[in-house]
XYZ file of C-alpha atoms in Angstrom:
81
model
C 107.140 80.113 54.303
C 107.492 81.034 57.795
C 106.321 84.471 58.777
C 106.798 86.442 62.475
C 104.119 87.093 64.745
C 102.223 90.136 64.526
C 103.213 91.533 67.373
C 104.644 91.191 70.342
C 107.620 88.533 71.633
C 108.349 85.187 69.477
C 104.655 83.605 70.646
C 103.035 86.433 69.242
C 101.169 87.501 71.985
C 101.467 91.869 72.753
C 101.149 90.752 76.745
C 101.813 89.985 79.724
C 101.135 89.190 83.349
C 101.470 91.564 86.180
C 101.422 90.389 89.673
C 99.381 92.731 92.055
C 101.119 91.820 95.931
C 98.686 93.660 98.162
C 95.750 90.848 96.400
C 97.533 88.028 96.284
C 97.166 85.229 98.926
C 100.383 84.094 99.200
C 101.553 87.531 99.492
C 99.034 87.592 102.811
C 100.549 84.546 104.267
C 98.418 82.031 102.839
C 99.679 79.029 101.161
C 98.942 79.914 97.655
C 100.316 78.146 94.441
C 97.342 77.710 91.688
C 99.141 80.453 89.601
C 102.423 78.460 89.459
C 99.911 74.854 88.863
C 98.270 75.809 86.067
C 101.031 77.851 84.027
C 101.334 75.888 80.745
C 105.330 77.846 80.590
C 107.845 76.400 82.563
C 109.387 79.077 84.284
C 107.337 81.899 84.001
C 105.941 82.175 87.533
C 108.169 81.282 89.873
C 108.483 81.232 93.384
C 110.711 82.503 96.340
C 109.807 81.797 100.568
C 105.937 81.169 98.989
C 105.515 83.836 96.611
C 105.142 84.104 92.900
C 107.061 86.854 91.061
C 106.789 86.836 86.932
C 109.412 85.942 84.488
C 108.631 88.301 81.908
C 111.505 86.409 79.536
C 108.774 83.426 79.861
C 105.858 84.713 79.793
C 104.103 84.247 77.070
C 101.192 86.068 78.081
C 98.715 83.414 77.479
C 96.476 84.052 80.938
C 95.810 80.908 82.025
C 97.056 81.957 85.726
C 94.542 85.031 85.689
C 91.933 82.804 84.968
C 92.555 80.295 87.701
C 93.724 83.181 89.974
C 91.450 82.129 93.452
C 91.721 85.702 94.716
C 88.592 87.556 95.831
C 89.828 90.398 93.840
C 92.832 88.760 90.882
C 96.319 89.649 91.974
C 97.108 88.408 88.077
C 96.701 90.580 85.146
C 97.280 91.307 81.516
C 99.215 94.505 80.495
C 100.625 95.212 78.053
C 104.211 94.358 76.903
């Protein structure tokens, strides 16, 4: 018997990652792609002109990118969907 996720999207996560551009190293002109490289979900974080963007439809809210962000003040945070 299959059960539906309790909360959130089809993954069962009820959170999504939010990018804070003011804290993001890539938005300050320094090359950084840690969040894209560490995200286990293909297409959840994309880059344009070297700057990351979250694709809500693909983000599972796992938080891996948040943990790996090297910015002095984390540039990524989890928030409710």
